[in-house]
Each structure stands twice: as structure tokens, then as C-alpha cells.
Amino acid sequence: MSSRSGSARDYETSDQSHGRSASPPVPEPTETETGGLIFYHMDLYGSKERFDIFPEEPSGQGDRSLGDTRRESALSSEKVQHSQEAGYDLEKEVAELAKMYGLDEDREKELELLGGHLEMAESRRPRARTEKAGSQVSVYNASKSSSPVKDQSQSTKQQGLPGEASQDEDQSKDRAEDEAENHTWSREGLSSGSMLDEWGSQAVSEEEEGADVFCSTCKIPIRAFDKLFGEHKDHEVSQLPSAVESEKEEIHKNMCKLEEQIAQMENFASHLEEIFITVEENFGRQEQNFEVHYNDAVQVLAQKYEEQLEALGEEKRQKLEALYGQLVSCGEHLDTCKELTDATQELYLENDKATFMKAAVTMVDRLEEFLKKEVDLELSTMPEFEERVIDFSEVEQLMNSINTIPAPCAPVINPQAPNAATGTSLRVCWGLFSDDTVECYQLCYKPVSNERRSDEQAEHTLQVKETYCTITNLLPNTQYEFWVSALNASGISPPSERAVYVTAPSPPIIKSKKIRSCENAALVCWESRDINPVDSYMVELSKLTDEENGDVITESIVGIPNCEVLIHLQPTQSYRICVRALNLGGSSERSEPVLIHTTGTYFCLNEDTAHPLLAILDDGFTIACDQLENPECDLPVYDNSFTRCIGILGSLIPFPGKHYWEVEVEEDTEFRIGVAFENTPRHGYLGANNSSWCMRHIITPSRHKYEFLHSGMTPDIRITVPPRRIGILLDYENCRLSFFNADIAQHLYTFNSHFQHYVHPCFALETPGILRIHSGIAIPPWTVLP
């Protein structure tokens, strides 16, 4: 490769020095000369111009000097030498590159292909078609055979040696031969180029037949040799089988996409068919709607006509009756007038004066009385009828509604969705499974009550535009009944089926004073704030890993049916615990959190077990007794309280394992401390029965006496150092109850008893004094007994 590149650079330098375009130099004839033609060593996979051995000479090159021709001959000789060296380097480089690309198995095959390709190239070189071309090539070869003499003359000319003038005649002769030679080759250039194109197309077809790799850049199959030395040298290639698999996979993907498109188009065609059917159905509905509205309009018009005609007839009857009454009255008045006139005329004919006077006085009175009456000569009614305006608004409304759709169908209300409720709100959703036009919806709801008068519950109505609505200001953990109707200009739809929704519960309240815990567990209690029961509870606990930064690790315990839960924890940790209540509507908000530390056993004192004379101070862990008179006094006593022993029980310790707490006592106070079952008698003393175990301190005139009582019995033990801080270790697993002097880490006594049930810590005072209880203490290492 390096030899070939170097020779190419030599050609360019030589051509540029003479101001000509680069063209292949003509080397000396070699052994490959056959039939008057010369074959040249060249890169078979170079550009097409590399095969153009005899290009057409550009204009203006016919006056090349004899020295130029001789220089080209010398350079051609160097090219032959370089080409011979390149033959050895080419084979070596093929082996190295084949090894680099993993083609060692095909190296021999590639070399054979390379050799065959060289022979094919030589056999397919364009030959002279005519004798004239052959003679021209012979002349050209003959002229080139004398190049050593010319090269020597040229060299002498270039170096400016003596004898230059004597060779002018030879130079003129050589220049004439060069011009004739160039003219001859320019005519043969076209025929040679067409032959080379034919040969190139045949070579490409044979290359495709022997392809074993795929050029990803050109998207065509090529031979491995082309990747090493051809125009595909810098391209990205892949093995032909892998390329075939890749193309098959790509085709498969496209086929899948095509199948998806086919499925989509089929679905779309089905949808179009459904739309066609829907159009027909809608047309039938609209036609029926038009007919109904038309019949309604005609019916309204007929009703209006009958109403107006009836009113007109009534008016006519009233007019005629009024006129007839006035006509009757006028006739009666005329009759009276005629009667009086006739009577008056008869009176004038009376001759007897006495009779005339008597009759005249009576007649005058009658006439005066009659004439006093006013005669109504005005018409009681006019002949014109009242102009009546027909109200066509209803008809117009019916006519305008012909082009609108009928009243919508009833909506379908959805069942309650998860997390759609809070303690005071509900999100209600519904749908309209028809093509009806809806302007708004009317949502109605009321609380559900189990009482008989549930129908009397107040109903609430809302109008909304969307198919959902969030109702607020509701009661927690309460059921509500919802139904909805759709409205448009034509009217209101029938109401939907009624659906029952329920609000989320209120947050529970954790009873912090009743929480009990130990090193690996905690018992948490709470109470519900709702009247209605809830479905379950969920406890969320967060382990505080970094109190300063507030980093937590949260866990949840779900499905708790009651208002307490026993949680297993890790020792020496701090936890924040919250509780949620759950029902069909969702979960409540978190309760107020409580902190639990698993450094030791925590318990509280049960106030309902305390003797009436025993007081619990504000810290909740200090008990005191001021007086002992009348221990059976009339103070209020709870059913679970001690009545004789001035004592109190702590909360139950329901955790297996070991539990430790301490009691701080005063030296002059008599007391009893220990553990007891839940059913220990309240009217007895601690330690006097088989359901309690305790340590008793008694002050005698001679010494402090300590007893360890169970069923009223105690061992004979003397304690020389009165303890001021007593440690109590309860070991359920080993059935032990041990007492220690915590100040000096001294073991005092151990009960070995099988506890059939969980026990309560118990405390009692026999003289006025104070006991301070300390819980949540880690078990000291010196409490370990052999």
C-alpha cells in the first residue's frame, strides 16, 4: 500500500511540474505484452479514471518537448519497479488485514479471487478493433523503445551540458512524432472508453455474485476484499447472514406494523358501518320527532280554535240577552203609556163634574208617578264584537322545538370509586349513554337513614354542567343517596337509579395513656369519633432514623378490626405512630401521632383500680397516700378498685420476654410492690393470695424487714442495706420474677413460678408516703442470673 501511494505522489509531482493534468505515465514494455498491446499494473478497485490508460489529450498539450516525453519514460520505469515491490507488500497486507477482521479462514480464498481478478482484468483489456489501431500502438511502442536515447538527450539538455545545439534537429523531429502520436490516441479514446464501461459493468455483476459482507453505508452486498482495499474501505460493514437476519427482522417489524394498520382500518370500517346504522336510527328518531311535534302543533291550534269560537259564541249570547231584556222593558213602558193615554181620553169625555174631579185627581197622581220614572233610551250593548288576539306562543314554541332533539334519556350514575371520599366530601360521577344533547344535569342527594321516616330527610339539589360533582360539608362516615337527571330545551329526563355513597371516617383518637410497649413490641389503643361503625383500621408507623433531619422509614399495618393492635418493633428505636379509619368511602385523615421508644417496657397506671385514699400525681407515675384512717371509708369506689389494700394495678404487660422497671421508695415508707393477675381479689392484700407476688417492706423497732410474699408465705431473708431504688425483672419465658437493689446492683430475691396469664405491675402503700415508678428503662446487664 505504501509503495502504491508513493508512486501516485510521484506522478502528481511530475505532472504539476509541467503544468498538465495528471495522467498515467507510459512504462516500458514488459513480458505481458500480447498482440501489440501493453498491460499495466494498477489498483483494480480504484476509480474509473485509473483504467483510462490512454485519455484524450487536453488542448494545448501537443507542443510537449522531447525532454518531457523522456522524463515520463523514466517515471514509468520507476512505477514498474514500485509495482513489483507492491505485489509482495499487497499479499502481506492482505494477510494482516484478514487476520484483523477475522477472515483468516477465507484468506486463501480471497488471494485466489485476487489472482483470478487480475487475470480477468488482463484478459478484458480493450483490444484494437482495426489494423490501423494496431499499427498505431506498434508505432507508439517503437517510439517508446528509443526512449533511453531521448532520455539521455533530455538529461543533457536539462543540465545545460555542451553539445546542446547539435541536438536541435533531433528535438524537432521528436516533437513532430509526438504530435502525430497524440492526434492518433485522441481519436481512439472514445472507442476505448466505451469498451471500459462494458468491462466495468461485467465486473460489478461478478462482484455481487461473490459478495459475502454487507456495506451498511452504501446498503449493498460487497466482497470482503472490497472492504480491505476498495472504495468501501472506510465504510461500516457487517456479515451478510447477520445483515440478512437484520433485514428480515426489519421486514417482520414492518409487516407487524402493516398488520396493525390493517386491523385499525378494519376497526375503522366497522365503526363507519356503525355510524351508518346510527345515522339511519337518528333519522328515524328525528322523523318521529317531527311527526309528534306537528301533531302537537295541530292539536294546539284546534284547541285554540275551539276556545276562541266558544268565547265568541258566549259574547253573542250575552249581547242578544241584553238587547232582548231592553226590548221587553221598552214594550212594557209603551203599553203603560197607551193605557194612561186611553184612560185620560175617557176622562175627558166624562160629563159629570163630580165624577170627573174624583177621577181626575187619581189620574193626575198616576201620571205624575209614571212620568217621574226615567226612560233608558241608550243601547245596553253594542253590535260590534270585541277583537280577540289569539296566543300563538305555545304553537311557536312547538314549531321551534321541531328542529331540536327530544328530552334526554335518563343518565346512569356510577358506583362510588376508590378514594373518592373524604371525611366531609364526596365526588359523584355519572354518564349519559346516548347521543342526546344535554345542557346541564340536576343532581339530588340526601342522607340515608335507617329510621322509618327516612323520606322526610331534607333533599338537596345542584345543577352542574359536567358529568361529575364534588359535594362538600357532609358528615363523616355517613351514607348518602344520590340520583341525577339530564336537562335540555325540550325538558328533563327521568331520574337515574339511586346510588349510595359513603363519606370517609373521622380520624381516630389514640389513647396515649393506655399505650404499652417493650423492647420489641407495643400495644396501641384508640377510639373512634364516629357514631357509625367503620370497616377496619390502618396503623402507620415511622421509624425515626435521624431526628434532626426528620428522615423516616414508613410501614403500614392494615385490616385491623378492633381499636387496638399489637405491633412488633425493633429494640432501641423510636417510632411515630398514627392511625387511620377505613370504610367503603376510603381512609380518614391521620390521627394525632404518638411517639414510642423501644428502650424498655412502658406501662401506665389503671386509675379505676386505685384505692380511694391513693392519689396519682400529675406525672401519672407517682402515687401518694396522706392518711390511713378509715381505710374502708365512704369515698367513691369503682367496681374494679381495691377496697382494703391501698394499692393500684398498672396496665397489663402482654408481651413475652423480659420486662424491667424500677420503683423509687423512701426509707421510712412501708409498701408492697410486685405483679398480680387481672383477677386478683380487690378486697385482699397483695401477696396474701396465689394470684400476686410482691416484695413487702415493714419497719420494726429493731430493723427494716423485707418479705417476699406469695400466698401469704415468705422466705427468711435478711437485707442489710435498705434499697432506695428497687429494680423488678419479669421474665415470662424463664418463669421468674426477680428483685434487685438498683443502687448497688444487688440481687435480692427471685420467685420461680409459672405465670399462666399475663400479669399487671402492682403497687401499694401501708403508711403515708410516696412511690415513684420508672418505666421504659433498658434491662441492666447485672440482672442476668445464672
Short mmCIF file of N, CA and C in Angstrom, two decimals, residues 423 475-479 502-509 526-538 559-564 579-589:
data_model
loop_
_atom_site.label_atom_id
_atom_site.label_comp_id
_atom_site.label_asym_id
_atom_site.label_seq_id
_atom_site.Cartn_x
_atom_site.Cartn_y
_atom_site.Cartn_z
N GLY A 423 -63.59 12.90 54.72
CA GLY A 423 -64.50 12.92 55.86
C GLY A 423 -65.68 13.84 55.68
N LEU A 475 -71.28 14.93 56.52
CA LEU A 475 -70.93 14.34 57.81
C LEU A 475 -69.99 13.16 57.60
N PRO A 476 -69.01 12.97 58.47
CA PRO A 476 -68.08 11.85 58.31
C PRO A 476 -68.77 10.51 58.52
N ASN A 477 -68.28 9.51 57.82
CA ASN A 477 -68.73 8.13 57.97
C ASN A 477 -70.26 8.02 57.88
N THR A 478 -70.80 8.71 56.88
CA THR A 478 -72.26 8.75 56.71
C THR A 478 -72.62 8.38 55.29
N GLN A 479 -73.70 7.63 55.12
CA GLN A 479 -74.16 7.24 53.80
C GLN A 479 -75.11 8.29 53.23
N VAL A 502 -70.71 6.80 50.57
CA VAL A 502 -70.41 6.95 51.99
C VAL A 502 -69.16 7.80 52.15
N THR A 503 -69.17 8.71 53.08
CA THR A 503 -68.01 9.55 53.36
C THR A 503 -66.98 8.78 54.19
N ALA A 504 -65.77 9.26 54.13
CA ALA A 504 -64.69 8.62 54.89
C ALA A 504 -64.87 8.91 56.38
N PRO A 505 -64.31 8.05 57.23
CA PRO A 505 -64.47 8.27 58.67
C PRO A 505 -63.65 9.45 59.17
N SER A 506 -63.91 9.81 60.41
CA SER A 506 -63.11 10.83 61.09
C SER A 506 -61.81 10.19 61.59
N PRO A 507 -60.77 10.98 61.80
CA PRO A 507 -59.52 10.41 62.33
C PRO A 507 -59.74 9.86 63.73
N PRO A 508 -59.23 8.67 64.03
CA PRO A 508 -59.36 8.12 65.38
C PRO A 508 -58.55 8.93 66.39
N ILE A 509 -58.79 8.66 67.66
CA ILE A 509 -58.07 9.30 68.76
C ILE A 509 -57.28 8.23 69.49
N TRP A 526 -56.90 2.95 70.69
CA TRP A 526 -57.50 4.20 70.22
C TRP A 526 -59.02 4.05 70.29
N GLU A 527 -59.71 5.13 69.95
CA GLU A 527 -61.17 5.11 69.91
C GLU A 527 -61.64 5.89 68.69
N SER A 528 -62.83 5.50 68.20
CA SER A 528 -63.41 6.14 67.02
C SER A 528 -64.24 7.35 67.44
N ARG A 529 -64.24 8.37 66.57
CA ARG A 529 -65.03 9.57 66.83
C ARG A 529 -66.36 9.55 66.10
N ASP A 530 -66.64 8.47 65.34
CA ASP A 530 -67.86 8.40 64.55
C ASP A 530 -68.90 7.55 65.27
N ILE A 531 -70.15 7.89 65.01
CA ILE A 531 -71.24 7.10 65.58
C ILE A 531 -71.39 5.78 64.83
N ASN A 532 -71.34 5.84 63.52
CA ASN A 532 -71.47 4.62 62.72
C ASN A 532 -70.17 3.83 62.78
N PRO A 533 -70.25 2.53 62.76
CA PRO A 533 -69.03 1.71 62.79
C PRO A 533 -68.26 1.81 61.48
N VAL A 534 -66.96 1.57 61.58
CA VAL A 534 -66.10 1.58 60.40
C VAL A 534 -65.76 0.14 60.04
N ASP A 535 -65.18 -0.02 58.85
CA ASP A 535 -64.85 -1.38 58.38
C ASP A 535 -63.58 -1.91 59.04
N SER A 536 -62.54 -1.09 59.08
CA SER A 536 -61.26 -1.53 59.65
C SER A 536 -60.42 -0.30 59.95
N TYR A 537 -59.25 -0.59 60.51
CA TYR A 537 -58.29 0.47 60.83
C TYR A 537 -56.94 0.14 60.22
N MET A 538 -56.15 1.18 60.02
CA MET A 538 -54.80 1.03 59.49
C MET A 538 -53.84 1.83 60.38
N GLY A 559 -56.11 -3.79 57.84
CA GLY A 559 -57.08 -4.82 58.17
C GLY A 559 -57.24 -5.06 59.66
N ILE A 560 -57.10 -4.03 60.49
CA ILE A 560 -57.25 -4.19 61.94
C ILE A 560 -58.72 -4.01 62.27
N PRO A 561 -59.39 -5.03 62.81
CA PRO A 561 -60.84 -4.92 63.03
C PRO A 561 -61.21 -4.16 64.29
N ASN A 562 -60.33 -4.17 65.30
CA ASN A 562 -60.67 -3.57 66.59
C ASN A 562 -59.87 -2.30 66.82
N CYS A 563 -60.08 -1.71 67.98
CA CYS A 563 -59.44 -0.43 68.30
C CYS A 563 -58.14 -0.62 69.07
N GLU A 564 -57.44 -1.70 68.83
CA GLU A 564 -56.12 -1.89 69.42
C GLU A 564 -55.35 -2.87 68.56
N VAL A 579 -52.90 6.46 63.27
CA VAL A 579 -53.98 5.51 62.96
C VAL A 579 -54.95 6.16 62.00
N ARG A 580 -55.43 5.36 61.03
CA ARG A 580 -56.47 5.79 60.10
C ARG A 580 -57.65 4.82 60.23
N ALA A 581 -58.85 5.34 60.04
CA ALA A 581 -60.05 4.52 59.97
C ALA A 581 -60.46 4.37 58.50
N LEU A 582 -60.96 3.18 58.14
CA LEU A 582 -61.31 2.91 56.75
C LEU A 582 -62.74 2.39 56.66
N ASN A 583 -63.40 2.78 55.57
CA ASN A 583 -64.69 2.21 55.20
C ASN A 583 -64.77 2.17 53.69
N LEU A 584 -65.97 1.96 53.14
CA LEU A 584 -66.10 1.87 51.69
C LEU A 584 -65.72 3.18 51.00
N GLY A 585 -65.86 4.27 51.70
CA GLY A 585 -65.53 5.56 51.11
C GLY A 585 -64.05 5.86 51.04
N GLY A 586 -63.24 5.16 51.78
CA GLY A 586 -61.81 5.41 51.78
C GLY A 586 -61.27 5.47 53.20
N SER A 587 -60.14 6.11 53.33
CA SER A 587 -59.49 6.21 54.64
C SER A 587 -59.63 7.62 55.19
N SER A 588 -59.62 7.71 56.49
CA SER A 588 -59.69 9.01 57.16
C SER A 588 -58.32 9.68 57.12
N GLU A 589 -58.28 10.89 57.63
CA GLU A 589 -57.01 11.55 57.83
C GLU A 589 -56.24 10.87 58.96
#
